[in-house]
PDB file of N, CA, C and O in Angstrom:
ATOM      1  N   UNK A   1     134.097 141.505  99.459  1.00 92.00           N
ATOM      2  CA  UNK A   1     134.503 140.852 100.678  1.00 92.00           C
ATOM      3  C   UNK A   1     133.585 141.368 101.776  1.00 92.00           C
ATOM      4  O   UNK A   1     133.441 142.577 101.931  1.00 92.00           O
ATOM      5  N   UNK A   2     132.966 140.481 102.519  1.00 93.00           N
ATOM      6  CA  UNK A   2     132.055 140.908 103.566  1.00 93.00           C
ATOM      7  C   UNK A   2     132.445 140.364 104.928  1.00 93.00           C
ATOM      8  O   UNK A   2     132.842 139.210 105.054  1.00 93.00           O
ATOM      9  N   UNK A   3     132.349 141.220 105.930  1.00 92.00           N
ATOM     10  CA  UNK A   3     132.552 140.837 107.324  1.00 92.00           C
ATOM     11  C   UNK A   3     131.245 141.130 108.058  1.00 92.00           C
ATOM     12  O   UNK A   3     130.747 142.256 107.988  1.00 92.00           O
ATOM     13  N   UNK A   4     130.713 140.154 108.743  1.00 92.00           N
ATOM     14  CA  UNK A   4     129.456 140.324 109.466  1.00 92.00           C
ATOM     15  C   UNK A   4     129.615 139.747 110.867  1.00 92.00           C
ATOM     16  O   UNK A   4     130.204 138.692 111.046  1.00 92.00           O
ATOM     17  N   UNK A   5     129.049 140.425 111.853  1.00 90.00           N
ATOM     18  CA  UNK A   5     129.193 139.982 113.236  1.00 90.00           C
ATOM     19  C   UNK A   5     127.888 140.217 113.982  1.00 90.00           C
ATOM     20  O   UNK A   5     127.318 141.291 113.929  1.00 90.00           O
ATOM     21  N   UNK A   6     127.431 139.201 114.676  1.00 89.00           N
ATOM     22  CA  UNK A   6     126.176 139.340 115.431  1.00 89.00           C
ATOM     23  C   UNK A   6     126.394 139.173 116.935  1.00 89.00           C
ATOM     24  O   UNK A   6     125.479 138.837 117.667  1.00 89.00           O
ATOM     25  N   UNK A   7     127.604 139.452 117.395  1.00 90.00           N
ATOM     26  CA  UNK A   7     127.915 139.324 118.814  1.00 90.00           C
ATOM     27  C   UNK A   7     127.802 140.670 119.514  1.00 90.00           C
ATOM     28  O   UNK A   7     127.824 141.714 118.876  1.00 90.00           O
ATOM     29  N   UNK A   8     127.709 140.643 120.832  1.00 93.00           N
ATOM     30  CA  UNK A   8     127.562 141.868 121.625  1.00 93.00           C
ATOM     31  C   UNK A   8     128.895 142.448 122.071  1.00 93.00           C
ATOM     32  O   UNK A   8     128.999 143.004 123.151  1.00 93.00           O
ATOM     33  N   UNK A   9     129.908 142.317 121.267  1.00 92.00           N
ATOM     34  CA  UNK A   9     131.214 142.874 121.606  1.00 92.00           C
ATOM     35  C   UNK A   9     131.958 143.278 120.337  1.00 92.00           C
ATOM     36  O   UNK A   9     131.691 142.757 119.256  1.00 92.00           O
ATOM     37  N   UNK A  10     132.869 144.227 120.470  1.00 92.00           N
ATOM     38  CA  UNK A  10     133.702 144.642 119.350  1.00 92.00           C
ATOM     39  C   UNK A  10     134.729 143.546 119.097  1.00 92.00           C
ATOM     40  O   UNK A  10     135.245 142.946 120.032  1.00 92.00           O
ATOM     41  N   UNK A  11     135.022 143.293 117.841  1.00 92.00           N
ATOM     42  CA  UNK A  11     135.977 142.238 117.504  1.00 92.00           C
ATOM     43  C   UNK A  11     136.749 142.615 116.249  1.00 92.00           C
ATOM     44  O   UNK A  11     136.223 143.265 115.359  1.00 92.00           O
ATOM     45  N   UNK A  12     137.998 142.183 116.194  1.00 92.00           N
ATOM     46  CA  UNK A  12     138.819 142.366 114.998  1.00 92.00           C
ATOM     47  C   UNK A  12     138.851 141.052 114.247  1.00 92.00           C
ATOM     48  O   UNK A  12     139.179 140.009 114.814  1.00 92.00           O
ATOM     49  N   UNK A  13     138.486 141.098 112.960  1.00 91.00           N
ATOM     50  CA  UNK A  13     138.435 139.902 112.126  1.00 91.00           C
ATOM     51  C   UNK A  13     139.545 139.947 111.081  1.00 91.00           C
ATOM     52  O   UNK A  13     139.989 141.011 110.667  1.00 91.00           O
ATOM     53  N   UNK A  14     139.956 138.777 110.616  1.00 91.00           N
ATOM     54  CA  UNK A  14     141.067 138.632 109.683  1.00 91.00           C
ATOM     55  C   UNK A  14     140.566 138.138 108.333  1.00 91.00           C
ATOM     56  O   UNK A  14     139.738 137.232 108.266  1.00 91.00           O
ATOM     57  N   UNK A  15     141.086 138.725 107.254  1.00 91.00           N
ATOM     58  CA  UNK A  15     140.869 138.212 105.904  1.00 91.00           C
ATOM     59  C   UNK A  15     142.232 137.793 105.381  1.00 91.00           C
ATOM     60  O   UNK A  15     143.160 138.602 105.328  1.00 91.00           O
ATOM     61  N   UNK A  16     142.376 136.529 105.012  1.00 92.00           N
ATOM     62  CA  UNK A  16     143.657 135.980 104.572  1.00 92.00           C
ATOM     63  C   UNK A  16     143.613 135.735 103.062  1.00 92.00           C
ATOM     64  O   UNK A  16     142.791 134.947 102.586  1.00 92.00           O
ATOM     65  N   UNK A  17     144.492 136.410 102.318  1.00 91.00           N
ATOM     66  CA  UNK A  17     144.517 136.246 100.869  1.00 91.00           C
ATOM     67  C   UNK A  17     144.824 134.811 100.454  1.00 91.00           C
ATOM     68  O   UNK A  17     144.317 134.333  99.441  1.00 91.00           O
ATOM     69  N   UNK A  18     145.645 134.124 101.222  1.00 90.00           N
ATOM     70  CA  UNK A  18     145.984 132.734 100.885  1.00 90.00           C
ATOM     71  C   UNK A  18     144.743 131.856 100.920  1.00 90.00           C
ATOM     72  O   UNK A  18     144.579 130.980 100.066  1.00 90.00           O
ATOM     73  N   UNK A  19     143.842 132.105 101.873  1.00 88.00           N
ATOM     74  CA  UNK A  19     142.615 131.320 101.937  1.00 88.00           C
ATOM     75  C   UNK A  19     141.667 131.665 100.796  1.00 88.00           C
ATOM     76  O   UNK A  19     140.782 130.889 100.456  1.00 88.00           O
ATOM     77  N   UNK A  20     141.857 132.833 100.197  1.00 86.00           N
ATOM     78  CA  UNK A  20     141.052 133.227  99.038  1.00 86.00           C
ATOM     79  C   UNK A  20     141.677 132.734  97.734  1.00 86.00           C
ATOM     80  O   UNK A  20     141.197 133.045  96.653  1.00 86.00           O
ATOM     81  N   UNK A  21     142.782 131.971  97.842  1.00 87.00           N
ATOM     82  CA  UNK A  21     143.426 131.413  96.660  1.00 87.00           C
ATOM     83  C   UNK A  21     144.419 132.345  96.000  1.00 87.00           C
ATOM     84  O   UNK A  21     144.745 132.183  94.825  1.00 87.00           O
ATOM     85  N   UNK A  22     144.910 133.342  96.737  1.00 90.00           N
ATOM     86  CA  UNK A  22     145.858 134.303  96.169  1.00 90.00           C
ATOM     87  C   UNK A  22     147.127 134.317  97.028  1.00 90.00           C
ATOM     88  O   UNK A  22     147.357 135.223  97.811  1.00 90.00           O
ATOM     89  N   UNK A  23     147.969 133.292  96.894  1.00 88.00           N
ATOM     90  CA  UNK A  23     149.201 133.279  97.671  1.00 88.00           C
ATOM     91  C   UNK A  23     150.179 134.349  97.192  1.00 88.00           C
ATOM     92  O   UNK A  23     150.079 134.848  96.066  1.00 88.00           O
ATOM     93  N   UNK A  24     151.116 134.687  98.038  1.00 86.00           N
ATOM     94  CA  UNK A  24     152.110 135.729  97.763  1.00 86.00           C
ATOM     95  C   UNK A  24     152.810 135.516  96.417  1.00 86.00           C
ATOM     96  O   UNK A  24     153.052 136.461  95.682  1.00 86.00           O
ATOM     97  N   UNK A  25     153.108 134.268  96.079  1.00 87.00           N
ATOM     98  CA  UNK A  25     153.880 133.954  94.887  1.00 87.00           C
ATOM     99  C   UNK A  25     153.220 134.383  93.582  1.00 87.00           C
ATOM    100  O   UNK A  25     153.881 134.479  92.558  1.00 87.00           O
ATOM    101  N   UNK A  26     151.926 134.641  93.590  1.00 89.00           N
ATOM    102  CA  UNK A  26     151.244 135.044  92.357  1.00 89.00           C
ATOM    103  C   UNK A  26     151.590 136.468  91.950  1.00 89.00           C
ATOM    104  O   UNK A  26     151.427 136.837  90.794  1.00 89.00           O
ATOM    105  N   UNK A  27     152.027 137.281  92.917  1.00 90.00           N
ATOM    106  CA  UNK A  27     152.287 138.689  92.625  1.00 90.00           C
ATOM    107  C   UNK A  27     151.015 139.518  92.627  1.00 90.00           C
ATOM    108  O   UNK A  27     151.041 140.707  92.340  1.00 90.00           O
ATOM    109  N   UNK A  28     149.883 138.887  92.956  1.00 92.00           N
ATOM    110  CA  UNK A  28     148.603 139.589  92.966  1.00 92.00           C
ATOM    111  C   UNK A  28     148.133 139.866  94.388  1.00 92.00           C
ATOM    112  O   UNK A  28     148.511 139.180  95.329  1.00 92.00           O
ATOM    113  N   UNK A  29     147.290 140.855  94.519  1.00 93.00           N
ATOM    114  CA  UNK A  29     146.660 141.199  95.783  1.00 93.00           C
ATOM    115  C   UNK A  29     145.331 141.875  95.460  1.00 93.00           C
ATOM    116  O   UNK A  29     144.883 141.835  94.318  1.00 93.00           O
ATOM    117  N   UNK A  30     144.710 142.514  96.434  1.00 92.00           N
ATOM    118  CA  UNK A  30     143.476 143.263  96.216  1.00 92.00           C
ATOM    119  C   UNK A  30     143.680 144.740  96.518  1.00 92.00           C
ATOM    120  O   UNK A  30     144.376 145.099  97.453  1.00 92.00           O
ATOM    121  N   UNK A  31     143.044 145.565  95.723  1.00 94.00           N
ATOM    122  CA  UNK A  31     142.893 146.990  96.007  1.00 94.00           C
ATOM    123  C   UNK A  31     141.453 147.115  96.491  1.00 94.00           C
ATOM    124  O   UNK A  31     140.524 146.788  95.756  1.00 94.00           O
ATOM    125  N   UNK A  32     141.260 147.548  97.735  1.00 93.00           N
ATOM    126  CA  UNK A  32     139.911 147.504  98.303  1.00 93.00           C
ATOM    127  C   UNK A  32     139.341 148.892  98.598  1.00 93.00           C
ATOM    128  O   UNK A  32     140.061 149.829  98.939  1.00 93.00           O
ATOM    129  N   UNK A  33     138.024 148.971  98.441  1.00 95.00           N
ATOM    130  CA  UNK A  33     137.251 150.182  98.702  1.00 95.00           C
ATOM    131  C   UNK A  33     136.055 149.799  99.559  1.00 95.00           C
ATOM    132  O   UNK A  33     135.414 148.767  99.313  1.00 95.00           O
ATOM    133  N   UNK A  34     135.753 150.610 100.552  1.00 95.00           N
ATOM    134  CA  UNK A  34     134.581 150.375 101.396  1.00 95.00           C
ATOM    135  C   UNK A  34     133.333 150.579 100.534  1.00 95.00           C
ATOM    136  O   UNK A  34     133.105 151.661  99.993  1.00 95.00           O
ATOM    137  N   UNK A  35     132.521 149.537 100.394  1.00 95.00           N
ATOM    138  CA  UNK A  35     131.344 149.595  99.523  1.00 95.00           C
ATOM    139  C   UNK A  35     130.251 150.506 100.070  1.00 95.00           C
ATOM    140  O   UNK A  35     129.431 151.018  99.307  1.00 95.00           O
ATOM    141  N   UNK A  36     130.221 150.722 101.370  1.00 94.00           N
ATOM    142  CA  UNK A  36     129.165 151.538 101.965  1.00 94.00           C
ATOM    143  C   UNK A  36     129.509 153.027 101.994  1.00 94.00           C
ATOM    144  O   UNK A  36     128.631 153.866 101.820  1.00 94.00           O
ATOM    145  N   UNK A  37     130.787 153.355 102.206  1.00 95.00           N
ATOM    146  CA  UNK A  37     131.186 154.767 102.317  1.00 95.00           C
ATOM    147  C   UNK A  37     131.901 155.286 101.084  1.00 95.00           C
ATOM    148  O   UNK A  37     132.017 156.493 100.907  1.00 95.00           O
ATOM    149  N   UNK A  38     132.415 154.377 100.239  1.00 96.00           N
ATOM    150  CA  UNK A  38     133.188 154.789  99.071  1.00 96.00           C
ATOM    151  C   UNK A  38     134.638 155.118  99.403  1.00 96.00           C
ATOM    152  O   UNK A  38     135.411 155.489  98.529  1.00 96.00           O
ATOM    153  N   UNK A  39     135.024 154.963 100.671  1.00 96.00           N
ATOM    154  CA  UNK A  39     136.397 155.267 101.088  1.00 96.00           C
ATOM    155  C   UNK A  39     137.363 154.248 100.483  1.00 96.00           C
ATOM    156  O   UNK A  39     137.175 153.044 100.592  1.00 96.00           O
ATOM    157  N   UNK A  40     138.407 154.754  99.811  1.00 95.00           N
ATOM    158  CA  UNK A  40     139.436 153.880  99.265  1.00 95.00           C
ATOM    159  C   UNK A  40     140.341 153.446 100.409  1.00 95.00           C
ATOM    160  O   UNK A  40     141.007 154.268 101.028  1.00 95.00           O
ATOM    161  N   UNK A  41     140.355 152.160 100.705  1.00 92.00           N
ATOM    162  CA  UNK A  41     141.154 151.622 101.802  1.00 92.00           C
ATOM    163  C   UNK A  41     142.587 151.433 101.353  1.00 92.00           C
ATOM    164  O   UNK A  41     143.521 151.716 102.092  1.00 92.00           O
ATOM    165  N   UNK A  42     142.794 150.967 100.124  1.00 92.00           N
ATOM    166  CA  UNK A  42     144.133 150.812  99.578  1.00 92.00           C
ATOM    167  C   UNK A  42     144.439 149.400  99.139  1.00 92.00           C
ATOM    168  O   UNK A  42     143.592 148.512  99.172  1.00 92.00           O
ATOM    169  N   UNK A  43     145.681 149.217  98.755  1.00 92.00           N
ATOM    170  CA  UNK A  43     146.157 147.918  98.295  1.00 92.00           C
ATOM    171  C   UNK A  43     146.657 147.131  99.496  1.00 92.00           C
ATOM    172  O   UNK A  43     147.416 147.648 100.309  1.00 92.00           O
ATOM    173  N   UNK A  44     146.221 145.893  99.593  1.00 90.00           N
ATOM    174  CA  UNK A  44     146.672 145.025 100.679  1.00 90.00           C
ATOM    175  C   UNK A  44     148.108 144.635 100.373  1.00 90.00           C
ATOM    176  O   UNK A  44     148.375 144.000  99.357  1.00 90.00           O
ATOM    177  N   UNK A  45     149.049 145.030 101.224  1.00 84.00           N
ATOM    178  CA  UNK A  45     150.455 144.734 100.949  1.00 84.00           C
ATOM    179  C   UNK A  45     151.010 143.612 101.822  1.00 84.00           C
ATOM    180  O   UNK A  45     152.203 143.373 101.852  1.00 84.00           O
ATOM    181  N   UNK A  46     150.140 142.924 102.512  1.00 87.00           N
ATOM    182  CA  UNK A  46     150.510 141.756 103.311  1.00 87.00           C
ATOM    183  C   UNK A  46     149.689 140.572 102.799  1.00 87.00           C
ATOM    184  O   UNK A  46     148.908 140.713 101.871  1.00 87.00           O
ATOM    185  N   UNK A  47     149.849 139.422 103.412  1.00 88.00           N
ATOM    186  CA  UNK A  47     149.043 138.265 103.040  1.00 88.00           C
ATOM    187  C   UNK A  47     147.662 138.296 103.670  1.00 88.00           C
ATOM    188  O   UNK A  47     146.836 137.433 103.417  1.00 88.00           O
ATOM    189  N   UNK A  48     147.407 139.292 104.525  1.00 88.00           N
ATOM    190  CA  UNK A  48     146.111 139.390 105.182  1.00 88.00           C
ATOM    191  C   UNK A  48     145.858 140.830 105.620  1.00 88.00           C
ATOM    192  O   UNK A  48     146.758 141.653 105.598  1.00 88.00           O
ATOM    193  N   UNK A  49     144.601 141.115 105.961  1.00 88.00           N
ATOM    194  CA  UNK A  49     144.306 142.406 106.565  1.00 88.00           C
ATOM    195  C   UNK A  49     143.233 142.213 107.634  1.00 88.00           C
ATOM    196  O   UNK A  49     142.493 141.239 107.634  1.00 88.00           O
ATOM    197  N   UNK A  50     143.211 143.156 108.548  1.00 90.00           N
ATOM    198  CA  UNK A  50     142.312 143.085 109.693  1.00 90.00           C
ATOM    199  C   UNK A  50     141.211 144.122 109.561  1.00 90.00           C
ATOM    200  O   UNK A  50     141.422 145.199 109.018  1.00 90.00           O
ATOM    201  N   UNK A  51     140.057 143.774 110.081  1.00 89.00           N
ATOM    202  CA  UNK A  51     138.901 144.654 110.047  1.00 89.00           C
ATOM    203  C   UNK A  51     138.273 144.676 111.444  1.00 89.00           C
ATOM    204  O   UNK A  51     137.931 143.628 111.984  1.00 89.00           O
ATOM    205  N   UNK A  52     138.147 145.867 112.025  1.00 91.00           N
ATOM    206  CA  UNK A  52     137.551 145.990 113.351  1.00 91.00           C
ATOM    207  C   UNK A  52     136.059 146.261 113.196  1.00 91.00           C
ATOM    208  O   UNK A  52     135.652 147.211 112.528  1.00 91.00           O
ATOM    209  N   UNK A  53     135.249 145.399 113.821  1.00 92.00           N
ATOM    210  CA  UNK A  53     133.796 145.530 113.741  1.00 92.00           C
ATOM    211  C   UNK A  53     133.212 145.836 115.116  1.00 92.00           C
ATOM    212  O   UNK A  53     133.581 145.204 116.106  1.00 92.00           O
ATOM    213  N   UNK A  54     132.269 146.764 115.166  1.00 91.00           N
ATOM    214  CA  UNK A  54     131.575 147.033 116.427  1.00 91.00           C
ATOM    215  C   UNK A  54     130.530 145.947 116.684  1.00 91.00           C
ATOM    216  O   UNK A  54     130.322 145.060 115.854  1.00 91.00           O
ATOM    217  N   UNK A  55     129.854 146.050 117.805  1.00 92.00           N
ATOM    218  CA  UNK A  55     128.763 145.108 118.110  1.00 92.00           C
ATOM    219  C   UNK A  55     127.778 145.057 116.952  1.00 92.00           C
ATOM    220  O   UNK A  55     127.376 146.092 116.427  1.00 92.00           O
ATOM    221  N   UNK A  56     127.402 143.866 116.544  1.00 92.00           N
ATOM    222  CA  UNK A  56     126.403 143.655 115.487  1.00 92.00           C
ATOM    223  C   UNK A  56     126.725 144.458 114.228  1.00 92.00           C
ATOM    224  O   UNK A  56     125.813 144.916 113.527  1.00 92.00           O
ATOM    225  N   UNK A  57     127.999 144.632 113.914  1.00 92.00           N
ATOM    226  CA  UNK A  57     128.407 145.454 112.775  1.00 92.00           C
ATOM    227  C   UNK A  57     128.724 144.652 111.536  1.00 92.00           C
ATOM    228  O   UNK A  57     128.752 143.420 111.539  1.00 92.00           O
ATOM    229  N   UNK A  58     128.939 145.386 110.447  1.00 92.00           N
ATOM    230  CA  UNK A  58     129.360 144.754 109.203  1.00 92.00           C
ATOM    231  C   UNK A  58     130.243 145.711 108.410  1.00 92.00           C
ATOM    232  O   UNK A  58     130.170 146.934 108.571  1.00 92.00           O
ATOM    233  N   UNK A  59     131.073 145.154 107.586  1.00 94.00           N
ATOM    234  CA  UNK A  59     131.896 145.897 106.629  1.00 94.00           C
ATOM    235  C   UNK A  59     131.813 145.139 105.326  1.00 94.00           C
ATOM    236  O   UNK A  59     131.921 143.909 105.294  1.00 94.00           O
ATOM    237  N   UNK A  60     131.627 145.858 104.241  1.00 95.00           N
ATOM    238  CA  UNK A  60     131.582 145.251 102.919  1.00 95.00           C
ATOM    239  C   UNK A  60     132.564 146.017 102.039  1.00 95.00           C
ATOM    240  O   UNK A  60     132.522 147.249 101.973  1.00 95.00           O
ATOM    241  N   UNK A  61     133.453 145.272 101.389  1.00 95.00           N
ATOM    242  CA  UNK A  61     134.481 145.882 100.555  1.00 95.00           C
ATOM    243  C   UNK A  61     134.342 145.445  99.108  1.00 95.00           C
ATOM    244  O   UNK A  61     134.004 144.291  98.822  1.00 95.00           O
ATOM    245  N   UNK A  62     134.640 146.350  98.199  1.00 95.00           N
ATOM    246  CA  UNK A  62     134.784 146.027  96.785  1.00 95.00           C
ATOM    247  C   UNK A  62     136.266 145.726  96.600  1.00 95.00           C
ATOM    248  O   UNK A  62     137.117 146.543  96.971  1.00 95.00           O
ATOM    249  N   UNK A  63     136.579 144.564  96.047  1.00 93.00           N
ATOM    250  CA  UNK A  63     137.969 144.152  95.875  1.00 93.00           C
ATOM    251  C   UNK A  63     138.272 143.983  94.394  1.00 93.00           C
ATOM    252  O   UNK A  63     137.558 143.287  93.676  1.00 93.00           O
ATOM    253  N   UNK A  64     139.326 144.652  93.953  1.00 93.00           N
ATOM    254  CA  UNK A  64     139.783 144.529  92.569  1.00 93.00           C
ATOM    255  C   UNK A  64     141.201 143.973  92.589  1.00 93.00           C
ATOM    256  O   UNK A  64     141.999 144.349  93.446  1.00 93.00           O
ATOM    257  N   UNK A  65     141.507 143.103  91.635  1.00 93.00           N
ATOM    258  CA  UNK A  65     142.860 142.569  91.567  1.00 93.00           C
ATOM    259  C   UNK A  65     143.852 143.693  91.297  1.00 93.00           C
ATOM    260  O   UNK A  65     143.570 144.612  90.520  1.00 93.00           O
ATOM    261  N   UNK A  66     145.011 143.606  91.938  1.00 93.00           N
ATOM    262  CA  UNK A  66     146.093 144.564  91.729  1.00 93.00           C
ATOM    263  C   UNK A  66     147.407 143.810  91.867  1.00 93.00           C
ATOM    264  O   UNK A  66     147.460 142.740  92.470  1.00 93.00           O
ATOM    265  N   UNK A  67     148.473 144.383  91.294  1.00 91.00           N
ATOM    266  CA  UNK A  67     149.794 143.783  91.470  1.00 91.00           C
ATOM    267  C   UNK A  67     150.357 144.216  92.804  1.00 91.00           C
ATOM    268  O   UNK A  67     150.161 145.350  93.231  1.00 91.00           O
ATOM    269  N   UNK A  68     151.050 143.302  93.450  1.00 87.00           N
ATOM    270  CA  UNK A  68     151.721 143.656  94.700  1.00 87.00           C
ATOM    271  C   UNK A  68     152.794 144.696  94.412  1.00 87.00           C
ATOM    272  O   UNK A  68     153.415 144.667  93.367  1.00 87.00           O
ATOM    273  N   UNK A  69     152.999 145.595  95.348  1.00 77.00           N
ATOM    274  CA  UNK A  69     154.013 146.636  95.180  1.00 77.00           C
ATOM    275  C   UNK A  69     155.398 146.047  95.007  1.00 77.00           C
ATOM    276  O   UNK A  69     156.234 146.611  94.335  1.00 77.00           O
ATOM    277  N   UNK A  70     155.643 144.906  95.612  1.00 68.00           N
ATOM    278  CA  UNK A  70     156.958 144.277  95.541  1.00 68.00           C
ATOM    279  C   UNK A  70     157.002 143.126  94.541  1.00 68.00           C
ATOM    280  O   UNK A  70     157.820 142.242  94.649  1.00 68.00           O
ATOM    281  N   UNK A  71     156.134 143.154  93.517  1.00 53.00           N
ATOM    282  CA  UNK A  71     156.055 142.039  92.567  1.00 53.00           C
ATOM    283  C   UNK A  71     157.060 142.175  91.434  1.00 53.00           C
ATOM    284  O   UNK A  71     156.977 141.465  90.455  1.00 53.00           O
ATOM    285  N   UNK A  72     158.017 143.065  91.554  1.00 50.00           N
ATOM    286  CA  UNK A  72     159.009 143.258  90.501  1.00 50.00           C
ATOM    287  C   UNK A  72     160.067 142.163  90.506  1.00 50.00           C
ATOM    288  O   UNK A  72     161.058 142.252  89.809  1.00 50.00           O
ATOM    289  N   UNK A  73     159.843 141.097  91.262  1.00 48.00           N
ATOM    290  CA  UNK A  73     160.809 140.011  91.372  1.00 48.00           C
ATOM    291  C   UNK A  73     160.638 138.980  90.253  1.00 48.00           C
ATOM    292  O   UNK A  73     161.175 137.885  90.338  1.00 48.00           O
ATOM    293  N   UNK A  74     159.914 139.322  89.190  1.00 41.00           N
ATOM    294  CA  UNK A  74     159.651 138.405  88.082  1.00 41.00           C
ATOM    295  C   UNK A  74     159.051 137.096  88.572  1.00 41.00           C
ATOM    296  O   UNK A  74     159.514 136.006  88.239  1.00 41.00           O
ATOM    297  N   UNK A  75     158.016 137.190  89.377  1.00 43.00           N
ATOM    298  CA  UNK A  75     157.355 136.000  89.895  1.00 43.00           C
ATOM    299  C   UNK A  75     156.643 135.271  88.762  1.00 43.00           C
ATOM    300  O   UNK A  75     156.043 135.878  87.881  1.00 43.00           O
ATOM    301  N   UNK A  76     156.702 133.952  88.792  1.00 43.00           N
ATOM    302  CA  UNK A  76     156.051 133.140  87.777  1.00 43.00           C
ATOM    303  C   UNK A  76     154.609 132.874  88.190  1.00 43.00           C
ATOM    304  O   UNK A  76     154.342 132.476  89.311  1.00 43.00           O
ATOM    305  N   UNK A  77     153.669 133.112  87.280  1.00 42.00           N
ATOM    306  CA  UNK A  77     152.272 132.808  87.565  1.00 42.00           C
ATOM    307  C   UNK A  77     151.692 131.986  86.422  1.00 42.00           C
ATOM    308  O   UNK A  77     152.188 132.016  85.301  1.00 42.00           O
ATOM    309  N   UNK A  78     150.660 131.260  86.716  1.00 43.00           N
ATOM    310  CA  UNK A  78     149.939 130.501  85.705  1.00 43.00           C
ATOM    311  C   UNK A  78     148.923 131.448  85.081  1.00 43.00           C
ATOM    312  O   UNK A  78     147.843 131.654  85.590  1.00 43.00           O
ATOM    313  N   UNK A  79     149.279 132.062  83.958  1.00 42.00           N
ATOM    314  CA  UNK A  79     148.452 133.100  83.321  1.00 42.00           C
ATOM    315  C   UNK A  79     147.070 132.566  82.947  1.00 42.00           C
ATOM    316  O   UNK A  79     146.084 133.265  83.084  1.00 42.00           O
ATOM    317  N   UNK A  80     146.974 131.332  82.469  1.00 40.00           N
ATOM    318  CA  UNK A  80     145.676 130.782  82.091  1.00 40.00           C
ATOM    319  C   UNK A  80     144.750 130.723  83.296  1.00 40.00           C
ATOM    320  O   UNK A  80     143.607 131.166  83.230  1.00 40.00           O
ATOM    321  N   UNK A  81     145.264 130.217  84.425  1.00 42.00           N
ATOM    322  CA  UNK A  81     144.448 130.117  85.628  1.00 42.00           C
ATOM    323  C   UNK A  81     143.976 131.492  86.067  1.00 42.00           C
ATOM    324  O   UNK A  81     142.812 131.690  86.344  1.00 42.00           O
ATOM    325  N   UNK A  82     144.876 132.481  86.138  1.00 42.00           N
ATOM    326  CA  UNK A  82     144.500 133.793  86.648  1.00 42.00           C
ATOM    327  C   UNK A  82     143.579 134.539  85.691  1.00 42.00           C
ATOM    328  O   UNK A  82     142.748 135.310  86.110  1.00 42.00           O
ATOM    329  N   UNK A  83     143.682 134.291  84.392  1.00 40.00           N
ATOM    330  CA  UNK A  83     142.721 134.906  83.461  1.00 40.00           C
ATOM    331  C   UNK A  83     141.317 134.399  83.728  1.00 40.00           C
ATOM    332  O   UNK A  83     140.358 135.145  83.643  1.00 40.00           O
ATOM    333  N   UNK A  84     141.185 133.139  84.056  1.00 42.00           N
ATOM    334  CA  UNK A  84     139.880 132.574  84.377  1.00 42.00           C
ATOM    335  C   UNK A  84     139.345 133.217  85.660  1.00 42.00           C
ATOM    336  O   UNK A  84     138.191 133.624  85.738  1.00 42.00           O
ATOM    337  N   UNK A  85     140.193 133.336  86.676  1.00 44.00           N
ATOM    338  CA  UNK A  85     139.761 133.913  87.950  1.00 44.00           C
ATOM    339  C   UNK A  85     139.367 135.370  87.773  1.00 44.00           C
ATOM    340  O   UNK A  85     138.349 135.827  88.267  1.00 44.00           O
ATOM    341  N   UNK A  86     140.191 136.145  87.067  1.00 43.00           N
ATOM    342  CA  UNK A  86     139.949 137.577  86.914  1.00 43.00           C
ATOM    343  C   UNK A  86     138.736 137.840  86.036  1.00 43.00           C
ATOM    344  O   UNK A  86     137.944 138.732  86.307  1.00 43.00           O
ATOM    345  N   UNK A  87     138.564 137.072  84.984  1.00 37.00           N
ATOM    346  CA  UNK A  87     137.451 137.313  84.074  1.00 37.00           C
ATOM    347  C   UNK A  87     136.221 136.614  84.576  1.00 37.00           C
ATOM    348  O   UNK A  87     135.159 136.794  84.249  1.00 37.00           O
TER     349      UNK A  87
END
């Protein structure tokens, strides 16, 4: 996941899991790590997360699929579709 900004001001940007094709109902989310620093950011436990960028800044994250912490509700997913996406 990459955030890039070429403006002369600090800005907070949004990444929405639903726009990435991962709605809440799937029980899936991302576990993200900063690709440049190696810092483990954690599991996204909302439908979106925010990233603050400085002037002309960028952030690049490594995203791995993870189960939502609250996915114990026996959510129904299309296993065939998600196997294609994950693999």
